[in-house]
mmCIF file with all atom_site columns, C-alpha atoms and ligand atoms in Angstrom:
data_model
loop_
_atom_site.group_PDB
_atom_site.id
_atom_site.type_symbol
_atom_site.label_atom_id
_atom_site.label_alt_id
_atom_site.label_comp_id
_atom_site.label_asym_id
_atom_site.label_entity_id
_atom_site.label_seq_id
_atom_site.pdbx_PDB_ins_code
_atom_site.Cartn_x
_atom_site.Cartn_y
_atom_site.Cartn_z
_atom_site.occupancy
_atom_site.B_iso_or_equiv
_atom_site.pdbx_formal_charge
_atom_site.auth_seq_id
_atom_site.auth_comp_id
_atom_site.auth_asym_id
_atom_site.auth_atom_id
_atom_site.pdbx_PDB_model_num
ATOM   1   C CA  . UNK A 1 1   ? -44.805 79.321  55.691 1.00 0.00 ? 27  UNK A CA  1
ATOM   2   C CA  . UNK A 1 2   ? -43.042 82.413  56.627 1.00 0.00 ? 28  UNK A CA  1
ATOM   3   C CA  . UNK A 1 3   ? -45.102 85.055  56.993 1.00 0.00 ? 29  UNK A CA  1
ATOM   4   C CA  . UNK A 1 4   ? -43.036 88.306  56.014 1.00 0.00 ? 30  UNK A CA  1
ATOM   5   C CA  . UNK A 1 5   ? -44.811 91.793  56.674 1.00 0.00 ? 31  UNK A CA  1
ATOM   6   C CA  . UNK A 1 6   ? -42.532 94.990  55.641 1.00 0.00 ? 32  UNK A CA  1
ATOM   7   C CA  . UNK A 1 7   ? -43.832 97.839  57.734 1.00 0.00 ? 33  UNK A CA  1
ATOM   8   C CA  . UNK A 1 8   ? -41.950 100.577 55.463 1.00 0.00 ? 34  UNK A CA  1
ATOM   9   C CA  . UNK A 1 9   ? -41.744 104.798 56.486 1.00 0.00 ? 35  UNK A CA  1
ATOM   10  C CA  . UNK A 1 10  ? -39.404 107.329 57.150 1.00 0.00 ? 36  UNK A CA  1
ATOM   11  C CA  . UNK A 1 11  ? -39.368 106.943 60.724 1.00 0.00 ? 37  UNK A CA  1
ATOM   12  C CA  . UNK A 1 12  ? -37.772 110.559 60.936 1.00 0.00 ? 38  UNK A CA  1
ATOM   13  C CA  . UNK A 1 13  ? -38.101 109.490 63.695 1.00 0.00 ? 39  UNK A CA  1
ATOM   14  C CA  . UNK A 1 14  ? -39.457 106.749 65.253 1.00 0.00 ? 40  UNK A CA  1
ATOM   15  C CA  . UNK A 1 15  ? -42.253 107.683 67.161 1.00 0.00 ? 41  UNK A CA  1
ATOM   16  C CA  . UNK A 1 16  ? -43.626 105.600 69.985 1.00 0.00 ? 42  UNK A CA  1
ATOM   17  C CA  . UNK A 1 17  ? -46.860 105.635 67.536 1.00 0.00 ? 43  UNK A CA  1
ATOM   18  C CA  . UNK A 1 18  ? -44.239 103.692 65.076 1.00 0.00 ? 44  UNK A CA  1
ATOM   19  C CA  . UNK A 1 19  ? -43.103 101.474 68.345 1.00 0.00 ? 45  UNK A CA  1
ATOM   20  C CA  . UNK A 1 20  ? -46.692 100.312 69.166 1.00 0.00 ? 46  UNK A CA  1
ATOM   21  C CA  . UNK A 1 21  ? -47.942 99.444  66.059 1.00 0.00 ? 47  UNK A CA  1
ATOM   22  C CA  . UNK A 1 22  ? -45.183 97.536  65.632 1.00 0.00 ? 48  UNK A CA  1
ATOM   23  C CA  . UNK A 1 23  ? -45.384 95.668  68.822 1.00 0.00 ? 49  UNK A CA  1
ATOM   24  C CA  . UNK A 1 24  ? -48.872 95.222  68.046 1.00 0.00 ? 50  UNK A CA  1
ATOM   25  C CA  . UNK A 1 25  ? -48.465 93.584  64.813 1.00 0.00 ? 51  UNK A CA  1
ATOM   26  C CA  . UNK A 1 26  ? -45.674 90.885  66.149 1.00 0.00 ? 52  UNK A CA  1
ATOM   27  C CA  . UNK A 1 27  ? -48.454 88.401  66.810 1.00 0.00 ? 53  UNK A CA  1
ATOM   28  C CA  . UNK A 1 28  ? -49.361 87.967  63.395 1.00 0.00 ? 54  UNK A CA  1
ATOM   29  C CA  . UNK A 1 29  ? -46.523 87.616  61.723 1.00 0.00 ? 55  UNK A CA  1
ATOM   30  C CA  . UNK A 1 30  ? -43.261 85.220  61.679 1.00 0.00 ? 56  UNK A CA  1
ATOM   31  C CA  . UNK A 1 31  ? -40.858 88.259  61.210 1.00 0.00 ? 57  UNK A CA  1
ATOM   32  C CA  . UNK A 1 32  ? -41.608 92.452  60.444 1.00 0.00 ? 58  UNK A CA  1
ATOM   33  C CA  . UNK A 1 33  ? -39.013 93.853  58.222 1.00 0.00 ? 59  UNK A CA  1
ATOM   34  C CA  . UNK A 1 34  ? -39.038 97.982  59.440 1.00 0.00 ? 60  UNK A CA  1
ATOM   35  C CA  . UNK A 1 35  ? -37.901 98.992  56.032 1.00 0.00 ? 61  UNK A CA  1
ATOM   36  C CA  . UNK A 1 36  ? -36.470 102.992 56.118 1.00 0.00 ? 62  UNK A CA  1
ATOM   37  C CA  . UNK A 1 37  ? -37.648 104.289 52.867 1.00 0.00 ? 63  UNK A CA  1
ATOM   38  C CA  . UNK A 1 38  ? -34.082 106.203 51.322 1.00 0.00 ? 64  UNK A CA  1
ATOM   39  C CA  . UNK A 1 39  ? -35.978 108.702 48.854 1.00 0.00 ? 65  UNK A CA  1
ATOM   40  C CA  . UNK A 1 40  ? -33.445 110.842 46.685 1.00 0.00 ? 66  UNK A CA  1
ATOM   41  C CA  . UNK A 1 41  ? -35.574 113.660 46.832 1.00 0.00 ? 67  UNK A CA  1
ATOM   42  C CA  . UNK A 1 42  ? -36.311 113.799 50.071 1.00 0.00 ? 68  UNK A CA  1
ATOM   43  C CA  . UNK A 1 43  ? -33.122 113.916 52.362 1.00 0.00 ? 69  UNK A CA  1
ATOM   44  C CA  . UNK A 1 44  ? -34.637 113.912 55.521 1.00 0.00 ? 70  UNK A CA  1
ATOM   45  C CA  . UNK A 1 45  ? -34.318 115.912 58.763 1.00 0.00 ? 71  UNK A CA  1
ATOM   46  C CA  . UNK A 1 46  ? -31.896 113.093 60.566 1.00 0.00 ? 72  UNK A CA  1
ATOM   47  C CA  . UNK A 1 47  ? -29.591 111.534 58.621 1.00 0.00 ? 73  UNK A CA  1
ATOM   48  C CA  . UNK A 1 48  ? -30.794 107.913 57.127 1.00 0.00 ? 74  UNK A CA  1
ATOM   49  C CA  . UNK A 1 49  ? -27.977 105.845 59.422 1.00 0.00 ? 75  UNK A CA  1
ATOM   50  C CA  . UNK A 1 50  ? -28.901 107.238 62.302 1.00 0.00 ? 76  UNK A CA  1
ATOM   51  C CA  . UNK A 1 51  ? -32.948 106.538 62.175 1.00 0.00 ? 77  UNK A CA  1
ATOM   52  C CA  . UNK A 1 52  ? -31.163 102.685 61.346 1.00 0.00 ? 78  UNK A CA  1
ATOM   53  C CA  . UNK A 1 53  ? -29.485 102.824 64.235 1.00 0.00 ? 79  UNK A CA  1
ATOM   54  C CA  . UNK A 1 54  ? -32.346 104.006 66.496 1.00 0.00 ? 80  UNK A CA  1
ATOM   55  C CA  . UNK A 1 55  ? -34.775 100.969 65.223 1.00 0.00 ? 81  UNK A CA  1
ATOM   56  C CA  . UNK A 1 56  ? -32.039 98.867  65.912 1.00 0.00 ? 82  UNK A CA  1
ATOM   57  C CA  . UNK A 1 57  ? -31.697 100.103 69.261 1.00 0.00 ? 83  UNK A CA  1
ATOM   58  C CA  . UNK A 1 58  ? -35.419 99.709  70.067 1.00 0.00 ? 84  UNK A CA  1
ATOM   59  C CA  . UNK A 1 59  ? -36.017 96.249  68.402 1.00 0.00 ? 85  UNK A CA  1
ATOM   60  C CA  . UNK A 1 60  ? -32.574 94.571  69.749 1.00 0.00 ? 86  UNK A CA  1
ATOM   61  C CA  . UNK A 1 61  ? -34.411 92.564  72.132 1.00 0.00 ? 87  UNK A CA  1
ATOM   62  C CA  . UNK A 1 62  ? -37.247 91.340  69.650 1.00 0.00 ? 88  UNK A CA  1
ATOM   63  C CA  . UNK A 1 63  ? -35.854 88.144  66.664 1.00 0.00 ? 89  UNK A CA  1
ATOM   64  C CA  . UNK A 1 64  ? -38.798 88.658  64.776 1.00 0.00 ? 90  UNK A CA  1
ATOM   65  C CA  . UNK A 1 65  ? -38.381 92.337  63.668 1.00 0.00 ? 91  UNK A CA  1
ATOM   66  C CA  . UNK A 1 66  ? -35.311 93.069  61.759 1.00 0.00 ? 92  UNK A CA  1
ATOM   67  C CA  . UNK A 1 67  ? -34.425 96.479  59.894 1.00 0.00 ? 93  UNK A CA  1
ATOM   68  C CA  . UNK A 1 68  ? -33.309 97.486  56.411 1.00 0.00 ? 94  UNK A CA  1
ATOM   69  C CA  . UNK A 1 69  ? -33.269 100.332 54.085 1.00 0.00 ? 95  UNK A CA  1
ATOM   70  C CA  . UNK A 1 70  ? -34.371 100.149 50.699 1.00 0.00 ? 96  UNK A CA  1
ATOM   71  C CA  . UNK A 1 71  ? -34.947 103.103 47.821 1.00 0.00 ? 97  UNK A CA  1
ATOM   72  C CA  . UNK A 1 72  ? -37.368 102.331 44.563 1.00 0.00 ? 98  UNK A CA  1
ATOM   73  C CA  . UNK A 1 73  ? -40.780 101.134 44.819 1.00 0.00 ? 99  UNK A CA  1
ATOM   74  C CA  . UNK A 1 74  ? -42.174 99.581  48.162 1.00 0.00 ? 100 UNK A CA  1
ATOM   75  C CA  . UNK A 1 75  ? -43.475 96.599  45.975 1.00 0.00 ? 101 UNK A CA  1
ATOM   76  C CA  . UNK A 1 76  ? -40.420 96.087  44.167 1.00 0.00 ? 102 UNK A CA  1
ATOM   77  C CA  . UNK A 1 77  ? -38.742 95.713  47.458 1.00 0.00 ? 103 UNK A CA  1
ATOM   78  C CA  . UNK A 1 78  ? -41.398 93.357  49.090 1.00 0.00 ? 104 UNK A CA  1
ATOM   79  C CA  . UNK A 1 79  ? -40.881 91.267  46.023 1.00 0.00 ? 105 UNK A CA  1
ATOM   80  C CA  . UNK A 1 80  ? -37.036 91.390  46.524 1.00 0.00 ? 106 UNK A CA  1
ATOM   81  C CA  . UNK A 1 81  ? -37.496 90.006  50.241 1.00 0.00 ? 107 UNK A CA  1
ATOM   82  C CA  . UNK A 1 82  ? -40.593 87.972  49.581 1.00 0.00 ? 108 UNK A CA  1
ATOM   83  C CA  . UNK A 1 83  ? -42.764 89.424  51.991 1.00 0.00 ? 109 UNK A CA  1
ATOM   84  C CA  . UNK A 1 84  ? -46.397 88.820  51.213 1.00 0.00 ? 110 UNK A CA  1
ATOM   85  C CA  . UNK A 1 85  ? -48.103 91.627  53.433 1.00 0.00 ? 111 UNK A CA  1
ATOM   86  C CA  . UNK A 1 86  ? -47.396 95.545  54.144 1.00 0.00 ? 112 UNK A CA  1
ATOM   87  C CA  . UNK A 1 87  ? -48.089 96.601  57.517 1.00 0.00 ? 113 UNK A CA  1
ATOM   88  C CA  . UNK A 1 88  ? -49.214 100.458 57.960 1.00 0.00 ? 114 UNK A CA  1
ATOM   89  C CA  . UNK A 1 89  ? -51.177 101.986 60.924 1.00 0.00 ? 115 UNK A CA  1
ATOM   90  C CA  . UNK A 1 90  ? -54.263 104.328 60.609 1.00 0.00 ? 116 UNK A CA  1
ATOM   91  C CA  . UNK A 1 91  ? -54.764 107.361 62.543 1.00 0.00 ? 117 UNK A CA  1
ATOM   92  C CA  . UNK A 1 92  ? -57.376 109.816 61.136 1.00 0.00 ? 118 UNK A CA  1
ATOM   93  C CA  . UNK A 1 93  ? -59.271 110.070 58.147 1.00 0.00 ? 119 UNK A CA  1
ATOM   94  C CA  . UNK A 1 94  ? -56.547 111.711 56.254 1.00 0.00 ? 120 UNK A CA  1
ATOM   95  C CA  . UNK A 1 95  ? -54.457 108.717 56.925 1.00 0.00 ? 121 UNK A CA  1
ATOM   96  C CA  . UNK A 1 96  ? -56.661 106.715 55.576 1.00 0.00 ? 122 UNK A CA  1
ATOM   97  C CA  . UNK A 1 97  ? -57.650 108.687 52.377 1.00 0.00 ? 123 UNK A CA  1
ATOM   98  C CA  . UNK A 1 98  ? -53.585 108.632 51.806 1.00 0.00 ? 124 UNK A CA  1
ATOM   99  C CA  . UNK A 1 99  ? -53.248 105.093 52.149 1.00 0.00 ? 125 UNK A CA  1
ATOM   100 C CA  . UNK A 1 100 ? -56.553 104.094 50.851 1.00 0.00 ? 126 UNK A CA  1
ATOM   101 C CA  . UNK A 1 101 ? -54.637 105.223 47.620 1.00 0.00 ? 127 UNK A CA  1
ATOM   102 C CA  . UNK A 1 102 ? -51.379 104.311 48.036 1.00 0.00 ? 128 UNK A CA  1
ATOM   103 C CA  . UNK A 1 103 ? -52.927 100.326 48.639 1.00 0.00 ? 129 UNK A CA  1
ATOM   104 C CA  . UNK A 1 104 ? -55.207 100.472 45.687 1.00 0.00 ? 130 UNK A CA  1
ATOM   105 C CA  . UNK A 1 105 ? -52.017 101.274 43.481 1.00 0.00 ? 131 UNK A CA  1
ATOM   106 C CA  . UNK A 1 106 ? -50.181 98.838  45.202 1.00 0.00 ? 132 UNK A CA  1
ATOM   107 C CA  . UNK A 1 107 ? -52.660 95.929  44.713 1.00 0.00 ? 133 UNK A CA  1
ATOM   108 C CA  . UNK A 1 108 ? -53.339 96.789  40.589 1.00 0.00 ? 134 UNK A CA  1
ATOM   109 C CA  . UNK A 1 109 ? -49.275 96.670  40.699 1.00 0.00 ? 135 UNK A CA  1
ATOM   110 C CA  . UNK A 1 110 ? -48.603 93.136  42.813 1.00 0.00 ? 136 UNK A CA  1
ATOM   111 C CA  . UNK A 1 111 ? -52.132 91.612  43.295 1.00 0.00 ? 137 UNK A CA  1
ATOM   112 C CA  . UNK A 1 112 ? -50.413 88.784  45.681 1.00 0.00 ? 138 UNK A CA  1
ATOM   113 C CA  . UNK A 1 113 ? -49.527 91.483  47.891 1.00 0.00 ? 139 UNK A CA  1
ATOM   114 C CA  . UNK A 1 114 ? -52.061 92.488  50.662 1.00 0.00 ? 140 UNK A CA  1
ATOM   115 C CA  . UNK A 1 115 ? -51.934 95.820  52.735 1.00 0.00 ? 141 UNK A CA  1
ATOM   116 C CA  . UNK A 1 116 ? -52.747 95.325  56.708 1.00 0.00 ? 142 UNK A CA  1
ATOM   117 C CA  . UNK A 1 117 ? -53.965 98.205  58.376 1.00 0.00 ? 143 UNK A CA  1
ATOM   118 C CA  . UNK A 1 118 ? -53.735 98.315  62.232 1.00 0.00 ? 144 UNK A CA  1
ATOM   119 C CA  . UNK A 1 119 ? -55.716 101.598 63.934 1.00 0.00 ? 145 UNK A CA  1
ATOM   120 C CA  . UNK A 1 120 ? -53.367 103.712 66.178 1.00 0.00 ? 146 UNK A CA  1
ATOM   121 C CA  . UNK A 1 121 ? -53.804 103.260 70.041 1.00 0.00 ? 147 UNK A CA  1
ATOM   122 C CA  . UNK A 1 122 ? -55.578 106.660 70.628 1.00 0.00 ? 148 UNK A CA  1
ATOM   123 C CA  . UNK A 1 123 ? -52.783 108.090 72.750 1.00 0.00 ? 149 UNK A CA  1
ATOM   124 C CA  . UNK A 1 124 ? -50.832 108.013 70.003 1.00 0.00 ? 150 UNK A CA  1
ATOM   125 C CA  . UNK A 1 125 ? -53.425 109.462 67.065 1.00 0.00 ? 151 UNK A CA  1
ATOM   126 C CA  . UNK A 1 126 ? -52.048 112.590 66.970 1.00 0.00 ? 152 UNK A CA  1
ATOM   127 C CA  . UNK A 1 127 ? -48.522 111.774 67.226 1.00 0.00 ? 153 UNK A CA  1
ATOM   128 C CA  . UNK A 1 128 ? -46.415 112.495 63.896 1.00 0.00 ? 154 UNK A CA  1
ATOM   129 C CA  . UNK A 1 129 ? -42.619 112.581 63.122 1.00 0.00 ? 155 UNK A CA  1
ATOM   130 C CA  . UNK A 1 130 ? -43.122 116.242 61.799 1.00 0.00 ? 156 UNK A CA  1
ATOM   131 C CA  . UNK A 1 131 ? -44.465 117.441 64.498 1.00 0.00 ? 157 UNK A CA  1
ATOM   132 C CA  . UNK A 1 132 ? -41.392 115.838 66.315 1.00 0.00 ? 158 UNK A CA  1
ATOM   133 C CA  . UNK A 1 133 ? -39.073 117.054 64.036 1.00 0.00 ? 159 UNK A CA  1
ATOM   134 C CA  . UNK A 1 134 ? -40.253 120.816 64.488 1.00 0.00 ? 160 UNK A CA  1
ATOM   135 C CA  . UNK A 1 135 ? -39.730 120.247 68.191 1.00 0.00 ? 161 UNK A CA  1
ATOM   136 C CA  . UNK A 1 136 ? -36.525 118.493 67.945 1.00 0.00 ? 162 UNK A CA  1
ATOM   137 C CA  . UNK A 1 137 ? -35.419 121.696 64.821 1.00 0.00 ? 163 UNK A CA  1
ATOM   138 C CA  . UNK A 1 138 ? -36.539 124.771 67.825 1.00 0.00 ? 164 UNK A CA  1
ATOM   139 C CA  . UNK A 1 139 ? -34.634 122.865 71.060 1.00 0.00 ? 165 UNK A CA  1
ATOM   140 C CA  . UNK A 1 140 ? -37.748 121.267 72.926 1.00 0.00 ? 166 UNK A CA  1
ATOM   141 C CA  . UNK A 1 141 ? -37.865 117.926 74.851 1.00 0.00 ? 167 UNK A CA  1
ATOM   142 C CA  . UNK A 1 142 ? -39.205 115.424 72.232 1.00 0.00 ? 168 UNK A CA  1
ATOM   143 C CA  . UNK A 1 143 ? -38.563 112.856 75.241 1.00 0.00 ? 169 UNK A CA  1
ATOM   144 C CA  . UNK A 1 144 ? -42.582 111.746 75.795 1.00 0.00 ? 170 UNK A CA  1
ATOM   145 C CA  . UNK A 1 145 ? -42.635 111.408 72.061 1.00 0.00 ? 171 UNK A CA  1
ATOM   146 C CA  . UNK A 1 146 ? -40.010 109.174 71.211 1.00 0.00 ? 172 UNK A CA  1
ATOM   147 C CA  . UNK A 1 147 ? -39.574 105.281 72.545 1.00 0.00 ? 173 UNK A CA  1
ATOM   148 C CA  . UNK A 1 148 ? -37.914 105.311 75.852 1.00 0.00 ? 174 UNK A CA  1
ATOM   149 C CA  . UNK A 1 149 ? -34.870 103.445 75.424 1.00 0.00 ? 175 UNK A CA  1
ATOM   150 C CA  . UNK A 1 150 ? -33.679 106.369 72.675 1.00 0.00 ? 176 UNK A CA  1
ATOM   151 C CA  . UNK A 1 151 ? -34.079 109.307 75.131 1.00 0.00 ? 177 UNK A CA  1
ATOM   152 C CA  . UNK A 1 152 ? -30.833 111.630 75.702 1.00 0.00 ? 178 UNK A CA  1
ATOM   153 C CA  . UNK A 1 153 ? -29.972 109.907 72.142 1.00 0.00 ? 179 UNK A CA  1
ATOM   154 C CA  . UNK A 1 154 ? -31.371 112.174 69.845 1.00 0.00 ? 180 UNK A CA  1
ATOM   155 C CA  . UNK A 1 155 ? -29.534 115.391 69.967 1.00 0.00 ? 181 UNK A CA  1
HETATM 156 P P1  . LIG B 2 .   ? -44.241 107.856 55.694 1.00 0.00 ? 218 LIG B P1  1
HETATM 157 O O1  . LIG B 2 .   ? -42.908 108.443 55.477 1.00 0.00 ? 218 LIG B O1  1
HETATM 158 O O2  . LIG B 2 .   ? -44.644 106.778 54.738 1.00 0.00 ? 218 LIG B O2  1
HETATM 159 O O3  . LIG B 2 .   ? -45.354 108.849 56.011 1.00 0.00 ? 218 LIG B O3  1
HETATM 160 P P2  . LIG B 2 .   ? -43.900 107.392 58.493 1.00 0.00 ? 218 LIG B P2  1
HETATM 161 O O4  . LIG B 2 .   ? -42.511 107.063 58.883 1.00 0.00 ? 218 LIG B O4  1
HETATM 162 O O5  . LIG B 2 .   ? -44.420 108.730 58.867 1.00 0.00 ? 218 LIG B O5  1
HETATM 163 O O6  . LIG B 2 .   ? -44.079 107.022 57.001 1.00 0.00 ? 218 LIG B O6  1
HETATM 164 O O7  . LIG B 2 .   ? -44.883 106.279 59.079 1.00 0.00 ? 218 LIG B O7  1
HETATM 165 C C1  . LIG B 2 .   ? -44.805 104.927 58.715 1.00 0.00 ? 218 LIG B C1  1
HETATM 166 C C2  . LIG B 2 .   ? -46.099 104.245 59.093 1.00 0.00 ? 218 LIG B C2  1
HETATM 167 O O8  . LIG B 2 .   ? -46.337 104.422 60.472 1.00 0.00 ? 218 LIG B O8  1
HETATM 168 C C3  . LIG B 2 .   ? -47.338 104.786 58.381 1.00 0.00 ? 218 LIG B C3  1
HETATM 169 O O9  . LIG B 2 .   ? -48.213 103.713 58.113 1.00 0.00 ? 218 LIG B O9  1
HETATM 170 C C4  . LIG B 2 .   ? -47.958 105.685 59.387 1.00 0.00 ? 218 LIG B C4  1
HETATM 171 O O10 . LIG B 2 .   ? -49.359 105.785 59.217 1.00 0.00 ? 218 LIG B O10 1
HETATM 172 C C5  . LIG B 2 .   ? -47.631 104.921 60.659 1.00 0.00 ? 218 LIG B C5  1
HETATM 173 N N1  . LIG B 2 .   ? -47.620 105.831 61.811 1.00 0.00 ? 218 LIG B N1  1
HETATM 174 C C6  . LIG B 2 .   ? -46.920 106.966 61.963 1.00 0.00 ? 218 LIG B C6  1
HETATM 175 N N2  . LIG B 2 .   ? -47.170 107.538 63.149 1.00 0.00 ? 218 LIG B N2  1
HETATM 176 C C7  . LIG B 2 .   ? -48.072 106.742 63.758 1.00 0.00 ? 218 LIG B C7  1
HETATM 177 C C8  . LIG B 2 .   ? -48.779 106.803 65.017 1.00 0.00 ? 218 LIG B C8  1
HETATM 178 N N3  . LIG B 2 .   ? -48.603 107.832 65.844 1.00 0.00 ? 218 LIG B N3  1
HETATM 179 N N4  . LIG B 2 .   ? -49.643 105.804 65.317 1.00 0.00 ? 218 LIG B N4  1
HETATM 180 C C9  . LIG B 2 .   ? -49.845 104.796 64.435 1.00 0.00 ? 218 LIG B C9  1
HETATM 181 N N5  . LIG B 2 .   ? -49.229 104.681 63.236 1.00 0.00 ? 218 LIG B N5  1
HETATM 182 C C10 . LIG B 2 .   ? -48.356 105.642 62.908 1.00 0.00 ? 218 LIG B C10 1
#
């Protein structure tokens, strides 16, 4: 069996929080789908081809994790692809207050589906696209925030 786990987000941008839990999860699954969540309401602070491109750019080396975009409901999509498990990662309480709801809706919605939760390597805890973004929006040096391979990339 295939096991399919769509890790889905914004990833505006990817972090290297995004980047480890990612790497983390590989083990445990045949294949990770990163799936960029395109939300009509919410445009975004880089444009939706670009954060593509970036994943891309940080997973070429790895088969197992491909990346997509998808807009509508995460289930709905996880049904499209047949993945059986959602991957999200867990840094503080509020994270897991958020998600604690977000899975509960999920599972009354698509029972089959389970939610994996992987806790955030603690150098990375307090590390948030936001609080990249507002860096990135007033000219600092997101560099130590962002994977390696993407730095000088995003200007
Ligand atoms: P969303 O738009 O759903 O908030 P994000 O793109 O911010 O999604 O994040 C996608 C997933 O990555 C979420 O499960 C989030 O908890 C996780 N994540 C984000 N930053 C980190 C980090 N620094 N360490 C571990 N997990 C993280």
């Amino acid at each position: 069996m295939n096991k399919l786990a769509v890790f889905p987000g914004s990833f505006d941008p990817i972090t290297r929080g995004h980047e480890s839990v990612i790497l983390r999860a590989l083990p445990l699954f045949d294949t990770i789908l990163v799936a960029v969540g395109s939300n009509s309401e919410k445009h975004g602070y880089f444009p939706i081809e670009r954060r593509i491109e970036w994943l891309r750019k940080v997973f070429a080396g790895e088969p197992k994790i491909r990346v997509e975009s998808y807009s509508g409901l995460t289930i709905d999509y996880c049904r499209k692809v047949g993945a059986a498990y959602i991957l999200r990662g867990l840094r503080t309480a509020a994270d897991f207050d958020f998600e604690r709801g977000i899975g509960l809706m999920n599972r009354a919605m698509m029972p089959e589906l389970e939610t994996v939760f992987l806790l955030s390597s603690p150098e990375y805890s307090a590390l948030n696209s936001s609080i990249v973004r507002e860096i990135h929006r007033n000219g600092g040096d997101i560099s130590v925030f962002v994977p390696e391979i993407l730095n000088g990339l995003m200007t």
